DNA sequence: TCGAACTGAGCAATCGATTACACAGAACAT
DNA sequence: ATGTTCTGTGTAATCGATTGCTCAGTTCGA
């Protein structure tokens, strides 16, 4: 590897001058600077970030720790974060915590040890590890899931969206809805459940029919099976995420039940395939990409601006997209 | 931040001893080592990786550079890589090159600058930047897409899978297939096209009907529109990836054409939603997770074992999964 | 008993880039 | 002509952990 001292030798000057010339020409003779640049190019010099970071005690690297990379929502978020980061000269790397507390902790430690410039994280549960980041003075922005901590956050209005979705089912004429949501530990799962219950309350429906499961296809399948095997099974479902939805569809298919005909269905989180399912799925859509850009924006401000400005919580609205799966056959 | 010297002071010894005690006790008095560990724990010491990496000239970090994070195939690969990496003590971060040469170059530079222990990459095109990695002595494993370079690689048998898919269409009784594939620059796109053409050749069909597009929903849509607007439109489609497939479905829906009834359809790459589309999509499935674990295995061997062992190319088989979209109504 | 071999621990060099400080020479003021 | 300021460059300290080298003290064999 060619290093600063090699460039200095080639250009016939000192390492200090080379460093200055290559960085921002702060008072370096233009002719010399040009010679240095030429020498660096000739030798193919690439700065060693490890050394630079050690000296500067800072990096241009963000960690984006997401709770499950297989959820399409997060990949859109990631793209939003990345596009914004790039504009501000930061590189973003993704870490997949996989809904696993232990893995999340590992990545948080990585952020500290590598002295990341900032972290955007969708915390797995309330019992999270962001304290370590705060202790280490690393700016943090929460995404998708908020916490009680005084930290910047960007979330979608899960509760409102869930309520709207459930009200839509009721308006359609479905009478016995159920809710399939994620684990109790996930704030989004709880919020979506609460929104569902808000709608039931307004409609004076007493039976709750709520099932918590991991946010997975398998979770959706078993939850659906359990609900349909009850004595008084639900006639419609509000499902809290796209992975769960695939499991629901699988179980419905097995039983020969057709959404929109035999059972009403609305899901949280729009997926690119939702319009092509048989029948097309009605969904609550979240502005995933925009959540990413907003979170990145907050992080940039937090890093460069005031570190002790009061935390900001951005809540973005959701849209109900009615397709066919939620329509009642009688109407 | 508490550092080694603080721990040394607390434990009443020198930094050298603390370092040794905290690493692998190589000849440190057990009692002293215990005192050191206690001091470290009390002070909450976390090693500074930046400094460690600089000194050791090596890290425990892998970069996984994938060409598009929104493709579900890659997220499965990522999980495979990660699970294996973890077992061997490496941390993996994902970088999304987004089918963009420039972004890919940025991440390759990041790998060099951060002195990554290894890189797994699905190169955007032949004109790739892995030479820089090789020059820097960083072990590389290619995934999904191979190159002419003498580098380890793990790929799926795209050509064979495409051929099998196309032969299946022909056997079903479809007579005028077309192929919608990715950009010429992507090796997988070309291989799948070639497999398609192999099948046509065996069946003595002369008309090729091949369209190249970016691997996106929009690409699938416009390709389908273009094909159907021809004088003699195809009666069936072989589509080279899941994103393209969504675009195809969109256009077919617009025109009121139903796969398996009005037009035959087989797609490369199984997606979790494929069974639930109307009608369920026949696909060629790739062992994505296993590709990830295999690639990680190669990288581990390359790092620890011989750096100059001859490169290995692993090609994994694919499975044709017949659902309904490819069936001919006459049969 | 004496020297060789070994053990455990500390000193100081090292990784590569940045930057505080020093300093020579030019430009300028008096 | 002499002192002051400014410019551009070089020397050396620094970031924090690792590790080669050194050395005091101990063990062991002859």
PDB file of N, CA, C and O (backbone and C1' of nucleotides) in Angstrom, chain B residues 26-30 32, chain C residues 6-10, chain D residues 21-25:
ATOM      1  N   UNK B  26      -1.678 -14.579  26.996  1.00  0.00           N
ATOM      2  CA  UNK B  26      -0.424 -15.212  26.628  1.00  0.00           C
ATOM      3  C   UNK B  26       0.641 -14.878  27.674  1.00  0.00           C
ATOM      4  O   UNK B  26       1.227 -13.814  27.693  1.00  0.00           O
ATOM      5  N   UNK B  27       0.796 -15.774  28.593  1.00  0.00           N
ATOM      6  CA  UNK B  27       1.804 -15.607  29.627  1.00  0.00           C
ATOM      7  C   UNK B  27       1.560 -14.438  30.585  1.00  0.00           C
ATOM      8  O   UNK B  27       2.470 -13.682  30.899  1.00  0.00           O
ATOM      9  N   UNK B  28       0.330 -14.286  30.980  1.00  0.00           N
ATOM     10  CA  UNK B  28       0.060 -13.292  32.015  1.00  0.00           C
ATOM     11  C   UNK B  28      -0.339 -14.060  33.269  1.00  0.00           C
ATOM     12  O   UNK B  28      -1.072 -15.041  33.185  1.00  0.00           O
ATOM     13  N   UNK B  29       0.157 -13.621  34.380  1.00  0.00           N
ATOM     14  CA  UNK B  29      -0.187 -14.270  35.644  1.00  0.00           C
ATOM     15  C   UNK B  29      -1.705 -14.257  35.830  1.00  0.00           C
ATOM     16  O   UNK B  29      -2.323 -13.197  35.741  1.00  0.00           O
ATOM     17  N   UNK B  30      -2.294 -15.418  36.081  1.00  0.00           N
ATOM     18  CA  UNK B  30      -3.755 -15.513  36.194  1.00  0.00           C
ATOM     19  C   UNK B  30      -4.357 -14.502  37.160  1.00  0.00           C
ATOM     20  O   UNK B  30      -5.381 -13.894  36.867  1.00  0.00           O
ATOM     21  N   UNK B  32      -3.147 -11.616  38.117  1.00  0.00           N
ATOM     22  CA  UNK B  32      -3.058 -10.272  37.553  1.00  0.00           C
ATOM     23  C   UNK B  32      -4.117 -10.102  36.456  1.00  0.00           C
ATOM     24  O   UNK B  32      -4.800  -9.081  36.382  1.00  0.00           O
TER      25      UNK B  32
ATOM     26  P    DC C   6      14.072 -23.126  27.654  1.00  0.00           P
ATOM     27  O5'  DC C   6      13.189 -22.399  28.756  1.00  0.00           O
ATOM     28  C5'  DC C   6      13.018 -23.020  30.035  1.00  0.00           C
ATOM     29  C4'  DC C   6      12.267 -22.075  30.942  1.00  0.00           C
ATOM     30  C3'  DC C   6      11.092 -21.362  30.257  1.00  0.00           C
ATOM     31  O3'  DC C   6       9.937 -21.573  31.044  1.00  0.00           O
ATOM     32  C1'  DC C   6      12.427 -19.831  31.469  1.00  0.00           C
ATOM     33  P    DT C   7       8.470 -21.161  30.441  1.00  0.00           P
ATOM     34  O5'  DT C   7       8.004 -20.089  31.509  1.00  0.00           O
ATOM     35  C5'  DT C   7       8.489 -20.160  32.849  1.00  0.00           C
ATOM     36  C4'  DT C   7       8.044 -18.910  33.591  1.00  0.00           C
ATOM     37  C3'  DT C   7       6.827 -18.204  32.996  1.00  0.00           C
ATOM     38  O3'  DT C   7       5.931 -17.903  34.050  1.00  0.00           O
ATOM     39  C1'  DT C   7       8.646 -16.687  33.180  1.00  0.00           C
ATOM     40  P    DG C   8       4.438 -17.336  33.779  1.00  0.00           P
ATOM     41  O5'  DG C   8       4.619 -15.795  34.097  1.00  0.00           O
ATOM     42  C5'  DG C   8       5.141 -15.410  35.358  1.00  0.00           C
ATOM     43  C4'  DG C   8       5.385 -13.929  35.350  1.00  0.00           C
ATOM     44  C3'  DG C   8       4.227 -13.105  34.768  1.00  0.00           C
ATOM     45  O3'  DG C   8       4.010 -12.019  35.648  1.00  0.00           O
ATOM     46  C1'  DG C   8       6.232 -12.578  33.649  1.00  0.00           C
ATOM     47  P    DA C   9       2.738 -11.043  35.470  1.00  0.00           P
ATOM     48  O5'  DA C   9       3.453  -9.699  35.034  1.00  0.00           O
ATOM     49  C5'  DA C   9       4.387  -9.103  35.944  1.00  0.00           C
ATOM     50  C4'  DA C   9       5.190  -8.063  35.203  1.00  0.00           C
ATOM     51  C3'  DA C   9       4.352  -7.018  34.474  1.00  0.00           C
ATOM     52  O3'  DA C   9       4.631  -5.742  35.045  1.00  0.00           O
ATOM     53  C1'  DA C   9       6.136  -7.810  33.121  1.00  0.00           C
ATOM     54  P    DG C  10       3.799  -4.433  34.573  1.00  0.00           P
ATOM     55  O5'  DG C  10       4.983  -3.605  33.896  1.00  0.00           O
ATOM     56  C5'  DG C  10       6.176  -3.367  34.638  1.00  0.00           C
ATOM     57  C4'  DG C  10       7.218  -2.748  33.736  1.00  0.00           C
ATOM     58  C3'  DG C  10       6.725  -1.510  32.980  1.00  0.00           C
ATOM     59  O3'  DG C  10       7.771  -0.548  32.980  1.00  0.00           O
ATOM     60  C1'  DG C  10       7.485  -3.125  31.430  1.00  0.00           C
TER      61       DG C  10
ATOM     62  P    DC D  21      12.753  -8.198  17.850  1.00  0.00           P
ATOM     63  O5'  DC D  21      13.249  -7.529  19.209  1.00  0.00           O
ATOM     64  C5'  DC D  21      13.334  -6.110  19.299  1.00  0.00           C
ATOM     65  C4'  DC D  21      13.649  -5.711  20.737  1.00  0.00           C
ATOM     66  C3'  DC D  21      14.730  -6.572  21.418  1.00  0.00           C
ATOM     67  O3'  DC D  21      15.773  -5.711  21.850  1.00  0.00           O
ATOM     68  C1'  DC D  21      12.826  -6.315  22.824  1.00  0.00           C
ATOM     69  P    DT D  22      17.031  -6.333  22.596  1.00  0.00           P
ATOM     70  O5'  DT D  22      16.722  -5.974  24.117  1.00  0.00           O
ATOM     71  C5'  DT D  22      16.217  -4.673  24.451  1.00  0.00           C
ATOM     72  C4'  DT D  22      15.919  -4.635  25.937  1.00  0.00           C
ATOM     73  C3'  DT D  22      16.964  -5.355  26.802  1.00  0.00           C
ATOM     74  O3'  DT D  22      17.369  -4.479  27.839  1.00  0.00           O
ATOM     75  C1'  DT D  22      14.783  -6.128  27.330  1.00  0.00           C
ATOM     76  P    DC D  23      18.622  -4.837  28.751  1.00  0.00           P
ATOM     77  O5'  DC D  23      17.911  -5.274  30.101  1.00  0.00           O
ATOM     78  C5'  DC D  23      16.861  -4.475  30.654  1.00  0.00           C
ATOM     79  C4'  DC D  23      16.202  -5.245  31.773  1.00  0.00           C
ATOM     80  C3'  DC D  23      17.188  -6.094  32.598  1.00  0.00           C
ATOM     81  O3'  DC D  23      16.867  -5.962  33.971  1.00  0.00           O
ATOM     82  C1'  DC D  23      15.404  -7.419  31.873  1.00  0.00           C
ATOM     83  P    DA D  24      18.028  -5.961  35.076  1.00  0.00           P
ATOM     84  O5'  DA D  24      17.222  -6.302  36.396  1.00  0.00           O
ATOM     85  C5'  DA D  24      15.973  -5.641  36.652  1.00  0.00           C
ATOM     86  C4'  DA D  24      15.012  -6.612  37.302  1.00  0.00           C
ATOM     87  C3'  DA D  24      15.647  -7.462  38.416  1.00  0.00           C
ATOM     88  O3'  DA D  24      14.749  -7.511  39.513  1.00  0.00           O
ATOM     89  C1'  DA D  24      14.713  -8.884  36.758  1.00  0.00           C
ATOM     90  P    DG D  25      15.168  -8.112  40.913  1.00  0.00           P
ATOM     91  O5'  DG D  25      14.476  -9.536  40.835  1.00  0.00           O
ATOM     92  C5'  DG D  25      13.058  -9.612  40.659  1.00  0.00           C
ATOM     93  C4'  DG D  25      12.673 -11.046  40.414  1.00  0.00           C
ATOM     94  C3'  DG D  25      13.295 -12.039  41.416  1.00  0.00           C
ATOM     95  O3'  DG D  25      12.261 -12.874  41.912  1.00  0.00           O
ATOM     96  C1'  DG D  25      13.664 -12.761  39.198  1.00  0.00           C
TER      97       DG D  25
END
